[in-house]
Amino acid sequence: MLRRVVLLFAMIPMATITAAGPKLEEIPAYSLGIDALSGQLWDVAAARFKDALETKELEAPVREDLLLRLAEAQIRGGKSEAAIETLSDDGLKENPALAFWKGQALAASGHFGDAIELFKSQATAPKAPHRQEALLTQAGLQRAIGDVNGALESIDLLLESDKTSTRALLLKASLLIDEDRAEEALKVLPADSKLKGAPATEAKFLRAQALLAVKKHEDAANIFNTLRESPKDQTLDRYHAAFLGLARARLDLKLTAAAADGLLAFIQQNPNSPRLDEAFGLLMECVPAQPTPNDAILTRMREWVPKVRLSSPAIPSSNDRAAASWPFIEPEQSPLAPEAMFHLAIGLRRENSVDSRAAARRLLTRLRLEYPDHPLTARVYLEAGRWDLEDDRREQAAAHFAALDTLADARPELRAQGLSLEGSARFKEEDFEGAAELFKQASELLENEQRNTARLNAATSLLASGSVAAFDELSKNVVDPDLQDHLDLERGLFLASKHDPGALPAMRSFIECHTEHARLPEARLHAALAALDAIPPDIEYAREQLAALDADARLQLPPAQIALAEINLHDRAGEWEAAAERAKVYLEANPEAPMRHSIQFEQGKALFQNKNYNDARLVLEKLAAEAPDSAQAPAALLLSARAAAEGATPQSQTESIALFDKLIDTDSSFADVARLEKADMLIHRLSLLEDAIQTLEPWFKKMKKEDPLLLSVGLLLAEALFANAEGDPEVLDQALEVLDRLLEDLPADSPSGSSILYRKGLTLEQFEDREDEALDCYVGVVQAASESSRADWKSVELCGFSALRILEKRKQWSAAKKFASRISDLKGPRSEEAADRAKTLGLEHMIWDDSGAEPAPEPK
């Protein structure tokens, strides 16, 4: 937002005027005006210059100088509109100094852009009068609107003609410090020995600030302490800033007690300081994250909060409302009181007891009621809204944030903070579209980097909602190249998070186009993950991106994400022993890391894939036991059951059943998979067919035809019934019922139909009198395969050879030979075997083809 601008010009001498009329120094009112101007009596000076303008027979040059002096007095006195009117006098149209003074008036009235343009076009030309002051003011205005580069260019332009300009060098150093370029600022600052008076103290202050920024805290503290002990040649604001700089240095040196003592003393001795709010902000850094009820700092703040002083109780008349009987509160007008109330409320909120939280809210309410016009009132609404969100009071929060719009002096950035807080709450609730709209509204109230951040949050919210199209539409209106770069990266990161095939080309493009971008390490990490997600995975590209992360780059990234990426790289490359070892090393170094459960699961999975089943089981069961509510627990339990099932001992295989049952009893999405694998284990490993049937049959009967596990469960149940029947027609009928249901519920063109019909044929063959039905099943599968290219070759050929077996059993040799040829004509994997069988049948049983020719003899 726009900063307060101090106009950077001193009282400027006018040229000596030679004229036939009265000279300037001969006009008494002019001399009185100059005297008032020197004494900073702006209104008096303006009045005297107006009197001087009434002097008769004024020559044009004298009148012009009087008008400029009047404009100067009006500008300095905060009457910028009057100054603009004065400067509109026709007599000044050709005056070379007009552009300078008009620019000053525009700046004072808040028209910064217009003032800058006027300075650039006229007032800062090489031979323009007051060029140095114009360039300094121009730099100050550019700084105020956030154009720091422009401000530095203006100062450098001035320094080209005057390399030793103290004011320019000090302003440049201040700008560089603001831009986090403290090392450069230290090189720009003039040596202390070359300065005296106010410039010397300002240079010392800036040097201390720069030293603080480069973490030379002790050196900075020494300078701040010197300035604190000697107020000479310092403004009150700068003098008090030295106290706060010393506190900041002490805090950075971990001297919290010393910082707190100094701040408490400063506030006590300077209750009307212009930097009181900043002092309280630093003091709150000395308060523990969760203070005790008798915390010394909060106790002192309580002393600064005035007791409620009541006037005489009002006596309501019969027409008064009940509210009129409330006592009238007479608030203390010292700036200390509202600051103490506000920050004490923050401290009590941190204490986090029921009573302290209630007391904190009462303090904010009291501050709002007793000091409705205080600048802190807007922050009261913002803080109350923040607490409402924390306490899940969404409607109250929205009301508090909306109240910021009703405050005439509420800064737009405070309202923007409220919108952003609401947006963050919506985002956490996964109302991403609502969050995007709130962040967008916040961006419209902000400027420069803050606006970019809000727009980036809006864009990220749109991506989280899955609305890539809306994100792309928002990106079209972005003109800031830095923001566009961030949006391009966010788009790639989103696609990577969704395992979208477009993620890898997006991340690859970003890396190629932004080799020096600040977020390049982040891009490389997610490019590696996208490469590993690709089909097939681009293992070498992923390895290349992770190898490019040097030690400094890795410090910018979450160690757990790097570890996961490297584990996944080993996994995709089939390097499971290396994957398990990487996970082990990370977990040993970071036993309490936030993502330890994910890495622990990857370790167990790698051990399982490397066939270290016992070790895998130990890792995975430990994860499931220690973090039963984690996202990884169900998958870990499933994989540990599989590891037990793969164990070498019958005991381990039996124990797998208990692990499967543990998962089945949960509401996890893995429960059905566990039930299915348990049944498979009972059938194929433990031969406990009755137990398998009891597991599968009730489940199958309740399943709907659209259930994705219907086929797997049905086939496994039919297999268990078939194996357990031992010729019992009743059990075989149950198996047929299962298979018939599968045939009925599955689509007619299902590729699984052949497998089901094959199993049905086998089941029918177990009956003494249903072999014809079995043959019909087998033949039907082969016929269907002849008419369609879609075929499950294994099942089709199993049906074909089963039918061939029945025909041969019945000694239907001719039919068997023809059917063998038909199987061969399908050109499946066993086509040659079928052709050989047809030839053998023809030779063995003297079966002639349709032309009556003999079968071709075997080659000798």
PDB file of N, CA and C in Angstrom, residues 74 95 163 168 187 209 316 336 359 406 442 479 514 602 613 697 753 762 790:
ATOM      1  N   GLN A  74       1.883  26.702   1.554  1.00  0.00           N
ATOM      2  CA  GLN A  74       0.634  25.924   1.524  1.00  0.00           C
ATOM      3  C   GLN A  74       0.928  24.422   1.460  1.00  0.00           C
ATOM      4  N   ASN A  95       7.301  30.022 -15.861  1.00  0.00           N
ATOM      5  CA  ASN A  95       8.319  29.961 -14.821  1.00  0.00           C
ATOM      6  C   ASN A  95       8.977  28.574 -14.830  1.00  0.00           C
ATOM      7  N   LYS A 163      28.221  12.772  -6.833  1.00  0.00           N
ATOM      8  CA  LYS A 163      28.525  11.459  -6.261  1.00  0.00           C
ATOM      9  C   LYS A 163      28.572  11.466  -4.740  1.00  0.00           C
ATOM     10  N   ALA A 168      21.159  11.658  -0.996  1.00  0.00           N
ATOM     11  CA  ALA A 168      20.942  10.599  -1.983  1.00  0.00           C
ATOM     12  C   ALA A 168      21.507   9.273  -1.502  1.00  0.00           C
ATOM     13  N   LYS A 187      27.813  -0.901   1.702  1.00  0.00           N
ATOM     14  CA  LYS A 187      28.835  -0.349   0.815  1.00  0.00           C
ATOM     15  C   LYS A 187      28.496   1.078   0.385  1.00  0.00           C
ATOM     16  N   GLN A 209      20.713  -0.953  11.087  1.00  0.00           N
ATOM     17  CA  GLN A 209      19.654  -1.751  10.445  1.00  0.00           C
ATOM     18  C   GLN A 209      20.254  -2.766   9.473  1.00  0.00           C
ATOM     19  N   PRO A 316     -33.002   7.029  34.092  1.00  0.00           N
ATOM     20  CA  PRO A 316     -33.819   7.034  32.879  1.00  0.00           C
ATOM     21  C   PRO A 316     -35.198   7.612  33.140  1.00  0.00           C
ATOM     22  N   LEU A 336      -1.408   4.627  25.443  1.00  0.00           N
ATOM     23  CA  LEU A 336      -0.950   3.399  26.077  1.00  0.00           C
ATOM     24  C   LEU A 336      -2.104   2.442  26.360  1.00  0.00           C
ATOM     25  N   ALA A 359     -11.740 -13.777  28.731  1.00  0.00           N
ATOM     26  CA  ALA A 359     -11.228 -12.462  29.111  1.00  0.00           C
ATOM     27  C   ALA A 359     -10.639 -11.746  27.896  1.00  0.00           C
ATOM     28  N   THR A 406     -17.070  -1.012   7.249  1.00  0.00           N
ATOM     29  CA  THR A 406     -17.813   0.121   7.809  1.00  0.00           C
ATOM     30  C   THR A 406     -16.898   1.151   8.456  1.00  0.00           C
ATOM     31  N   ALA A 442      -9.593 -10.328  -2.185  1.00  0.00           N
ATOM     32  CA  ALA A 442      -8.470  -9.791  -1.408  1.00  0.00           C
ATOM     33  C   ALA A 442      -7.430  -9.178  -2.330  1.00  0.00           C
ATOM     34  N   VAL A 479      -0.304 -10.011 -16.066  1.00  0.00           N
ATOM     35  CA  VAL A 479       0.717  -9.316 -16.850  1.00  0.00           C
ATOM     36  C   VAL A 479       2.078  -9.342 -16.162  1.00  0.00           C
ATOM     37  N   HIS A 514      13.329 -21.858 -16.961  1.00  0.00           N
ATOM     38  CA  HIS A 514      13.596 -21.081 -15.744  1.00  0.00           C
ATOM     39  C   HIS A 514      14.778 -21.674 -14.982  1.00  0.00           C
ATOM     40  N   GLU A 602       6.615 -47.319   2.766  1.00  0.00           N
ATOM     41  CA  GLU A 602       7.454 -47.576   1.596  1.00  0.00           C
ATOM     42  C   GLU A 602       8.568 -48.559   1.937  1.00  0.00           C
ATOM     43  N   TYR A 613      10.091 -61.276   3.493  1.00  0.00           N
ATOM     44  CA  TYR A 613       8.733 -61.245   4.017  1.00  0.00           C
ATOM     45  C   TYR A 613       8.683 -61.040   5.524  1.00  0.00           C
ATOM     46  N   GLU A 697     -19.819 -66.980   0.650  1.00  0.00           N
ATOM     47  CA  GLU A 697     -21.210 -67.168   0.235  1.00  0.00           C
ATOM     48  C   GLU A 697     -22.133 -66.037   0.707  1.00  0.00           C
ATOM     49  N   GLY A 753     -16.605 -64.200 -19.864  1.00  0.00           N
ATOM     50  CA  GLY A 753     -17.646 -65.202 -20.113  1.00  0.00           C
ATOM     51  C   GLY A 753     -17.065 -66.566 -20.420  1.00  0.00           C
ATOM     52  N   LEU A 762     -16.979 -77.816 -16.512  1.00  0.00           N
ATOM     53  CA  LEU A 762     -16.320 -78.750 -15.605  1.00  0.00           C
ATOM     54  C   LEU A 762     -17.276 -79.220 -14.521  1.00  0.00           C
ATOM     55  N   ARG A 790     -12.629 -60.800 -30.139  1.00  0.00           N
ATOM     56  CA  ARG A 790     -12.403 -60.655 -28.703  1.00  0.00           C
ATOM     57  C   ARG A 790     -12.508 -62.022 -28.047  1.00  0.00           C
TER      58      ARG A 790
END
